[in-house]
Coordinates of C-alpha atoms in Angstrom, one line a residue:
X313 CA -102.7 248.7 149.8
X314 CA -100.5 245.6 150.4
X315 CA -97.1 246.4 149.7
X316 CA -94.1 243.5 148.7
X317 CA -91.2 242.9 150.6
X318 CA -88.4 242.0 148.1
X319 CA -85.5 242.4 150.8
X320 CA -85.5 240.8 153.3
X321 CA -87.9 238.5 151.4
X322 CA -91.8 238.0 153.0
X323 CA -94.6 238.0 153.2
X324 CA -97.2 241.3 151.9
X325 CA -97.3 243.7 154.1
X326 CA -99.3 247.2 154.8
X327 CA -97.2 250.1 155.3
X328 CA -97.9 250.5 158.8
X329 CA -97.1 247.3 159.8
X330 CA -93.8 247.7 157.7
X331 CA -93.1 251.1 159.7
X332 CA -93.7 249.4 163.3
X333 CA -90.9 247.0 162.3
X334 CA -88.4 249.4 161.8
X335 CA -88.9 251.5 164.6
X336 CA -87.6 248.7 167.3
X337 CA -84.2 248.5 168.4
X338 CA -81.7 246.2 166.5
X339 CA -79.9 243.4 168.2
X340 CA -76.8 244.2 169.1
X341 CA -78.0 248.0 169.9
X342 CA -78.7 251.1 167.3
X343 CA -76.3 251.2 164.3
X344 CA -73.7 253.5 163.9
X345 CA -71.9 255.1 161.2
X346 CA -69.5 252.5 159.4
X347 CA -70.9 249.7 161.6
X348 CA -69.5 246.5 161.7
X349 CA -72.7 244.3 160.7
X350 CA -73.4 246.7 157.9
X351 CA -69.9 246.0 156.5
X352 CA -69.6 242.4 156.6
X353 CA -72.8 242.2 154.9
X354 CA -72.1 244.3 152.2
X355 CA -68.9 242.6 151.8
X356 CA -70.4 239.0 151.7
X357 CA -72.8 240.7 149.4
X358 CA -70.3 241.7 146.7
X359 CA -68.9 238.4 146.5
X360 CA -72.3 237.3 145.4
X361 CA -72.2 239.9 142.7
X362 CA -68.9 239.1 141.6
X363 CA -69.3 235.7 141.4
X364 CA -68.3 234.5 137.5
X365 CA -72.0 233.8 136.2
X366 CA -73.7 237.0 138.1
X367 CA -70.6 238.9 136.1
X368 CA -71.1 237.5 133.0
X369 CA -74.8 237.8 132.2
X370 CA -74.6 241.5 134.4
X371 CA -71.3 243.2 133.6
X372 CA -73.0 246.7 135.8
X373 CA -72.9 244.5 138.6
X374 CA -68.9 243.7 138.4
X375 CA -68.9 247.1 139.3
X376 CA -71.2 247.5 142.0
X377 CA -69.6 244.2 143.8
X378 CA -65.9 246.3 143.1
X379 CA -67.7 249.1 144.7
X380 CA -68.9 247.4 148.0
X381 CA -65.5 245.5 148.4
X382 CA -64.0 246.1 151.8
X383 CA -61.3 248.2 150.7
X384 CA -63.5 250.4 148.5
X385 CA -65.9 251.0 151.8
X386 CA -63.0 251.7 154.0
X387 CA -61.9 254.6 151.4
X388 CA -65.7 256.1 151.4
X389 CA -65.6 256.2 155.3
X390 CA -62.7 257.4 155.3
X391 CA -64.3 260.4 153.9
X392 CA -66.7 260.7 156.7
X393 CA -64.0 261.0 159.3
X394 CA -64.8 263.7 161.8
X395 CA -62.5 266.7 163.6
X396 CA -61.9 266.4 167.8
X397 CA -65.6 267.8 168.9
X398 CA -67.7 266.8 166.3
X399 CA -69.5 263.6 166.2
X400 CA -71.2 262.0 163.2
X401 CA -74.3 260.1 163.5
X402 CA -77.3 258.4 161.6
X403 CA -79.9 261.0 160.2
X404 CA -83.0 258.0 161.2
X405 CA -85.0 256.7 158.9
X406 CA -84.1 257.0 154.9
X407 CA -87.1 256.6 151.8
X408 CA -85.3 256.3 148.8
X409 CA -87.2 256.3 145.4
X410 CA -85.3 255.3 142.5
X411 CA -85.6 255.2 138.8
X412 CA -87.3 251.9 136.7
X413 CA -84.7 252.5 134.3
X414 CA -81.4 252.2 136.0
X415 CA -81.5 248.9 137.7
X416 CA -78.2 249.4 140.0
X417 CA -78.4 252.6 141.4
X418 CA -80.9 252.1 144.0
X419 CA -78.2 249.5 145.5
X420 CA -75.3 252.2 145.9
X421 CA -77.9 254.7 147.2
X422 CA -79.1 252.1 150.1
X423 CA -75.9 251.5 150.9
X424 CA -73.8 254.1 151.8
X425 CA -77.2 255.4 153.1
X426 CA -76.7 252.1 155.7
X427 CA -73.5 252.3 156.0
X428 CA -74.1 255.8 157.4
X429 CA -76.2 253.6 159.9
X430 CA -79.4 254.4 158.8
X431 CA -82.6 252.4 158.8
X432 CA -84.0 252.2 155.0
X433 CA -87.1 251.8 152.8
X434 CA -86.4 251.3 148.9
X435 CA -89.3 251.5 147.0
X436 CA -88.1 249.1 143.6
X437 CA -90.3 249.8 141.0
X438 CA -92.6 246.8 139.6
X439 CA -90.8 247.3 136.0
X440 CA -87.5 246.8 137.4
X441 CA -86.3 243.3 136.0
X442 CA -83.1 242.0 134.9
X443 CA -80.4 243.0 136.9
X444 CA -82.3 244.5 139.8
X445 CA -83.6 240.9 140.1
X446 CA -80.5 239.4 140.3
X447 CA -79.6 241.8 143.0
X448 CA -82.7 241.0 145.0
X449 CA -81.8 237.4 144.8
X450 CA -77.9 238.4 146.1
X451 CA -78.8 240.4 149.1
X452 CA -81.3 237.5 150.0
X453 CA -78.5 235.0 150.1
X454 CA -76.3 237.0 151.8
X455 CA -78.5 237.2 154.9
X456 CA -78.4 234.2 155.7
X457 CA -75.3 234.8 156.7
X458 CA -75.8 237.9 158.1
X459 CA -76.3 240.1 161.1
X460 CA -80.1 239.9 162.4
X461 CA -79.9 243.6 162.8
X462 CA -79.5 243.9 158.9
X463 CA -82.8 242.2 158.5
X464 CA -84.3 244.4 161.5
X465 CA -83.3 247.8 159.6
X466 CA -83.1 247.4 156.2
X467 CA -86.5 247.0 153.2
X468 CA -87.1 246.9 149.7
X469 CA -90.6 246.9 148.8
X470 CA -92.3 246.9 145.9
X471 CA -96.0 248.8 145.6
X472 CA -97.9 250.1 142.5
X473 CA -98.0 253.7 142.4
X474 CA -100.0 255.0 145.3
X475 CA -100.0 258.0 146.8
X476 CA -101.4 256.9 150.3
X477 CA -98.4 254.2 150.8
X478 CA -95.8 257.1 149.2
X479 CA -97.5 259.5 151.5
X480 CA -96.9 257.3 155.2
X481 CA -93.3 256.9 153.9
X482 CA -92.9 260.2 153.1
X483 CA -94.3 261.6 156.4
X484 CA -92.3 258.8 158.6
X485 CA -88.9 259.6 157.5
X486 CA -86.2 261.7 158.0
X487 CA -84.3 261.7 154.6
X488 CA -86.3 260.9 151.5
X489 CA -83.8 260.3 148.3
X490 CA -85.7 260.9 145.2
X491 CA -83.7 259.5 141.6
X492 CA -85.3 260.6 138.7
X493 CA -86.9 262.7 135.9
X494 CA -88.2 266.3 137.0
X495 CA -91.5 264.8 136.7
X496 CA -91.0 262.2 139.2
X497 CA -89.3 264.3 141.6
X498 CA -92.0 267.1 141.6
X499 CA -94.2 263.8 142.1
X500 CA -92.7 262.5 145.0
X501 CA -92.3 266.3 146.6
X502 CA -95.7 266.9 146.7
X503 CA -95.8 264.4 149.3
X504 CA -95.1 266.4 152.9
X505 CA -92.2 265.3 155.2
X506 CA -92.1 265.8 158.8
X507 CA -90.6 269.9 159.5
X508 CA -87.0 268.1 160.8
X509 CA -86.5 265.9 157.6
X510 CA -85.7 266.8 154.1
X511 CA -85.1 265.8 150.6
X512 CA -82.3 264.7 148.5
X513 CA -83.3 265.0 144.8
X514 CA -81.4 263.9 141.5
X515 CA -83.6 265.4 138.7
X516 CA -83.2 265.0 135.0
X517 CA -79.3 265.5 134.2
X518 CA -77.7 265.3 131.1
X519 CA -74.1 264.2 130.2
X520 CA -71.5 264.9 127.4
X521 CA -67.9 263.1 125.8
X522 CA -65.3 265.3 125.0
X523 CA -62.0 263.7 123.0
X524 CA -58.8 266.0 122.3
X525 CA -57.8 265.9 118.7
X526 CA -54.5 266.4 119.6
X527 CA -54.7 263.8 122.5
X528 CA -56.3 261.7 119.6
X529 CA -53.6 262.1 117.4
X530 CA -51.0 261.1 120.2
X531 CA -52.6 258.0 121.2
X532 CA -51.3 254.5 120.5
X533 CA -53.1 252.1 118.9
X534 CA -54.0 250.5 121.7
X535 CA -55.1 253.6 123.7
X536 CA -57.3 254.5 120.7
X537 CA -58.8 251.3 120.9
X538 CA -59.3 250.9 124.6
X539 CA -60.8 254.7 124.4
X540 CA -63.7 252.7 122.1
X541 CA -64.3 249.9 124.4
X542 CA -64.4 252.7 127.4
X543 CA -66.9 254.6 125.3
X544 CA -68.9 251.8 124.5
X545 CA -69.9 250.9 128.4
X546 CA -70.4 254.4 128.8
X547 CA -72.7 254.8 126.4
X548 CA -74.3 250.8 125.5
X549 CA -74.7 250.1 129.4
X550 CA -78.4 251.1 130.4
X551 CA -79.2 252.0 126.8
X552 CA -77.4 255.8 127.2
X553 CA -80.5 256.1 129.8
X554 CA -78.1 256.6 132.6
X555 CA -77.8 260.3 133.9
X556 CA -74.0 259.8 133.5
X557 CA -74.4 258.4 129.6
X558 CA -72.6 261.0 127.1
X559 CA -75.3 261.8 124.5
X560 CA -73.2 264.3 122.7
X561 CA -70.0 263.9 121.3
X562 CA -67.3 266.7 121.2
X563 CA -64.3 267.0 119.3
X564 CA -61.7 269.6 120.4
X565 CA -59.5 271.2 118.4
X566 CA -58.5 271.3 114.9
X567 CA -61.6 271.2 112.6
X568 CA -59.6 269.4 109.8
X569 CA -57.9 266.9 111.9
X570 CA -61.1 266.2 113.8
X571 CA -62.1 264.9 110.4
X572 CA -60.1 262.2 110.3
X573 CA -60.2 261.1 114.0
X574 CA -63.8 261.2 113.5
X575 CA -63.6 258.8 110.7
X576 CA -61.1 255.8 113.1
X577 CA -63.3 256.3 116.2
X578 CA -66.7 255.4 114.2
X579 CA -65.1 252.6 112.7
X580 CA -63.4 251.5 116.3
X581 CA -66.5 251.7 118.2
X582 CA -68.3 249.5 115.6
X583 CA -65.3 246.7 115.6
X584 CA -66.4 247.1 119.7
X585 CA -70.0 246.6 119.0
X586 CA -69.5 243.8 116.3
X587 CA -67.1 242.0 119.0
X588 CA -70.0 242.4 122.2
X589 CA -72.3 241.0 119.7
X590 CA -74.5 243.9 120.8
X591 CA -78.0 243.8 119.3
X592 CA -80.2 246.0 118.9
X593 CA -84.1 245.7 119.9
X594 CA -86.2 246.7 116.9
X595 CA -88.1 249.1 119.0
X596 CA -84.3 250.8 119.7
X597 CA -83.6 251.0 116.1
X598 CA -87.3 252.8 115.3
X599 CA -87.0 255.4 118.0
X600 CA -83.2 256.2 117.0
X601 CA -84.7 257.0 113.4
X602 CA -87.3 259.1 114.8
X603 CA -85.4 261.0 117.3
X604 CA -82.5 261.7 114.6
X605 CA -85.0 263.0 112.2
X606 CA -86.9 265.0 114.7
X607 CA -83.5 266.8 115.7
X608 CA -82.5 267.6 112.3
X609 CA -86.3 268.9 111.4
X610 CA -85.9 271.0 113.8
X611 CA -82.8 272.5 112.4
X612 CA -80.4 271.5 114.9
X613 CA -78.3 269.0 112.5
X614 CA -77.1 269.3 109.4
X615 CA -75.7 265.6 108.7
X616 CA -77.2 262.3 110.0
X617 CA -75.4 259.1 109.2
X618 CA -76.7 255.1 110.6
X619 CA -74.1 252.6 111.2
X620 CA -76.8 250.2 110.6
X621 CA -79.1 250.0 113.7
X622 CA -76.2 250.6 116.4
X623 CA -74.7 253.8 116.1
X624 CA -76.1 257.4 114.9
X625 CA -74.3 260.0 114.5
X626 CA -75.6 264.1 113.5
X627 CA -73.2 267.0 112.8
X628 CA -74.7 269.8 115.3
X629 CA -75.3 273.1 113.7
X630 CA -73.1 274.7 116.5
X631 CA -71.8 273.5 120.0
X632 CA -75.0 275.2 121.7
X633 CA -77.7 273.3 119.8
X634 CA -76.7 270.2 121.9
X635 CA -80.2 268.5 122.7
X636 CA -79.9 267.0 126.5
X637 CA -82.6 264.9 126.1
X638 CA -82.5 260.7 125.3
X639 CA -82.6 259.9 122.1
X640 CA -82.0 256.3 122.2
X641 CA -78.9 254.2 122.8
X642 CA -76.3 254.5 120.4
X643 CA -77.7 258.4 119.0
X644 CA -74.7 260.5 119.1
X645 CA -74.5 264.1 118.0
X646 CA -71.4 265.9 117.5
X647 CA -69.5 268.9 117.1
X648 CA -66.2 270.0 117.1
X649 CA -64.9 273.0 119.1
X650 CA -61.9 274.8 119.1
X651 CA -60.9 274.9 122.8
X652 CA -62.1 273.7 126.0
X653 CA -63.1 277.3 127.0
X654 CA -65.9 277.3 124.2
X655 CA -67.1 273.4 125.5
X656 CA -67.4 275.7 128.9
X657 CA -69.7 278.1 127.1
X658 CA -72.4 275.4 126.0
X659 CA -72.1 273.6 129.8
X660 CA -75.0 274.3 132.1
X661 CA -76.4 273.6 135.6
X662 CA -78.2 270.7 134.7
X663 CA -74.8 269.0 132.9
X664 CA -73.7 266.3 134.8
X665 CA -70.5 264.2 133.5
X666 CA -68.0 265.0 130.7
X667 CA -65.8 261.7 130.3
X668 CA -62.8 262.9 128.6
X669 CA -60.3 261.0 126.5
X670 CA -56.6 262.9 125.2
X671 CA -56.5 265.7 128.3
X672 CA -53.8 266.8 130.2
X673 CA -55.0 267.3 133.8
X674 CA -54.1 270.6 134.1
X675 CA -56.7 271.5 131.6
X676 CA -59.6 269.8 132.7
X677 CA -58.9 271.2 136.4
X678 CA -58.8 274.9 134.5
X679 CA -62.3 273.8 133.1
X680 CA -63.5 273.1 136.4
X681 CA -62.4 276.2 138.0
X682 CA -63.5 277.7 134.6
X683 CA -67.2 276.4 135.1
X684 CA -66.8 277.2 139.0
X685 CA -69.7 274.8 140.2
X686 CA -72.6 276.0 137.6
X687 CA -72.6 272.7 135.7
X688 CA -70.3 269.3 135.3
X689 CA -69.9 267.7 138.6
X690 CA -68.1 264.9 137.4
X691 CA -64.7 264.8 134.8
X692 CA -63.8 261.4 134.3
X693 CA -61.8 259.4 131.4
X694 CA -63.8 257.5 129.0
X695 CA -64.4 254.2 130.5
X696 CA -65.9 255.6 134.1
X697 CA -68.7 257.5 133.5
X698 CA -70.9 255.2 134.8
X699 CA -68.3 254.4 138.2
X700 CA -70.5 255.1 140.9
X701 CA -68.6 257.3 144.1
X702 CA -70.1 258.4 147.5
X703 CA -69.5 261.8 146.0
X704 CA -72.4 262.6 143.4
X705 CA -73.9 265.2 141.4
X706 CA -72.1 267.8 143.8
X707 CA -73.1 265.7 147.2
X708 CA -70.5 264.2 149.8
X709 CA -73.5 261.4 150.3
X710 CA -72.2 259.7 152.9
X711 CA -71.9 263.5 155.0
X712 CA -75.9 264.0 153.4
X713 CA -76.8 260.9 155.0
X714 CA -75.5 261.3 158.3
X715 CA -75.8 264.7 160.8
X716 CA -73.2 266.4 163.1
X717 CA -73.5 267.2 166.4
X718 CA -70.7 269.0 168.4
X719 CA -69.3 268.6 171.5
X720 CA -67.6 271.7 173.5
X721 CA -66.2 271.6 177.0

């Protein structure tokens, strides 16, 4: 089956043809971790995606371009720095397979997994559109200015769903990063690798808010406000799809007073969504009905209110009847608990980010070592829930996609 090259752009190509390319030696010689013609591109790269009109119709990929800037790359390698006697060096070749519905995150997995010096294959789904277009088109124009190694290591295809093309991927490389549902992991894993290589999975997660009453009740006017617009890109950006999306709301603290700071944040966050003119697709607004309903006929909610088509809100029986699953952008059910110890209770291994507004830090780093690793990899404030790091769900990726090897004399 003939598969696409989207980066750098060509002609159709079979897979083996595509494999024999990549096995050759770069000009200028192998690359190395945090190598110099990695980093310039990525550099020239994010100025692409910063550029005002890229920004503007694609506010994810502000962020991405802040997260490739040279400054920001220095700080992830940084993190990869080595002791006297131990070396760090490229795993080989790296398949990554990422989600349709995310269209940036196959970028920030590529690229630290290059900037650990790696050779890479991206399969980009056929649904991807929109912004994972317009990232296509960047990395493009960057090469022209570019390194001809760059364009001698480095693929995105695209190829329908087939198993035989998946399968000579699979069995050629020597990381193969899989971003998805459960389903599409189990998928791609029944694929063999080769005995040395391995895989790097991110299954189905789910994510939670958490707001301090107190904190709440503290807050400036401004704060409050800036906490909604923080909430908002959290939540709006990638229709709440996004592993690190909060799709439950908790209140902490007193009952009575969460009441009322209830009542202002509703009303803030749609003064947000009136202002980002946000609309809402019809098809959004139908399956937000029927997942509301089907959560409280199932007795998990006890009060459902629609803010017209962009925001839903349900009063949770109790903290532990939070449902983890998508129920369409802008569905938010909440509860209010009394402490962050009893937030702990509901958390669980497949609980990824709490974005937290109105915290002290000394409490949130008492939930961590509260939770002690089994679930929440990631406390952030409201605003960066979606800020990509090269540490992820629990993994140092730049140290996954590179190996050690010691030297003693």
């Amino acid at each position: 089956m003939k598969i696409t090259q989207r980066f750098p752009a060509g002609p159709d190509t079979e897979v083996e043809n595509l494999l024999a390319e990549l096995t050759g030696t770069p000009e200028g010689g192998p690359l190395t971790v945090g190598d110099d013609r990695i980093v310039d591109f990525l550099v020239k790269f994010a100025r692409k995606l910063l550029a005002p009109a890229t920004a503007r119709r694609f506010p994810e990929l502000a962020s991405l371009g802040f997260f490739l800037r040279r400054g920001e790359i220095g700080k992830a390698l940084a993190t990869a720095e080595t002791r006297d006697g131990v070396l760090r060096f490229p795993r080989g070749l790296a398949f990554h397979v990422p989600p349709a519905n995310v269209d940036t995150i196959f970028v920030y997995s590529w690229a630290l997994s290059a900037l650990a010096g790696n050779r890479n294959v991206v399969r980009i789904s056929p649904r991807s559109a929109g912004a994972a277009s317009a990232v296509i088109d960047a990395l493009n124009e960057a090469l022209a200015e570019a390194h001809p190694a760059v364009a001698q290591t480095q693929r995105m295809v695209t190829y329908d769903r087939d198993d035989a093309v998946t399968a000579a991927l699979s069995a050629a490389c020597d990381l193969r990063v899989i971003w998805g549902g459960d389903r599409a992991v189990t998928e791609v894993r029944r694929h063999p690798l080769a005995p040395h290589a391995r895989d790097l999975t991110f299954p189905d997660r789910a994510s939670f808010a958490a707001v301090s009453v107190a904190g709440w009740d503290a807050a400036t006017v401004e704060q409050r406000r800036d906490a909604a617009v923080g909430f908002y890109n959290d939540s709006y950006w990638f229709d709440q799809a996004a592993c690190a999306s909060p799709r439950t709301l908790f209140w902490v603290g007193d009952p009575d007073r969460a009441v009322t700071a209830r009542t202002e944040f509703r009303a803030l966050l749609g003064k947000v969504l009136a202002d980002k003119q946000h609309v809402v697709e019809p098809a959004m607004a139908v399956q937000k009905r029927v997942s509301t309903y089907g959560v409280a006929a199932d007795g998990l909610a006890t009060d459902l209110r629609f803010d017209g088509n962009a925001v839903a809100t349900l009063e949770l029986v109790e903290p532990s009847a939070v449902p983890r699953e998508w129920l369409g952008a802008g569905t938010f059910p909440m509860a209010t608990v009394g402490s962050l110890d009893e937030l702990a209770a509901v958390i669980g291994r497949k609980d990824q980010t709490l974005s937290c507004f109105g915290f002290d830090r000394p409490d949130l780093v008492a939930l961590a070592h509260t939770l002690a690793g089994r679930g929440i990899d990631r406390i952030v404030p409201f605003g960066s829930a979606l800020t990509f790091s090269a540490v992820w769900d629990g993994y140092d990726l730049l140290a996954e996609f590179s190996r050690l090897v010691t030297v003693t004399v």
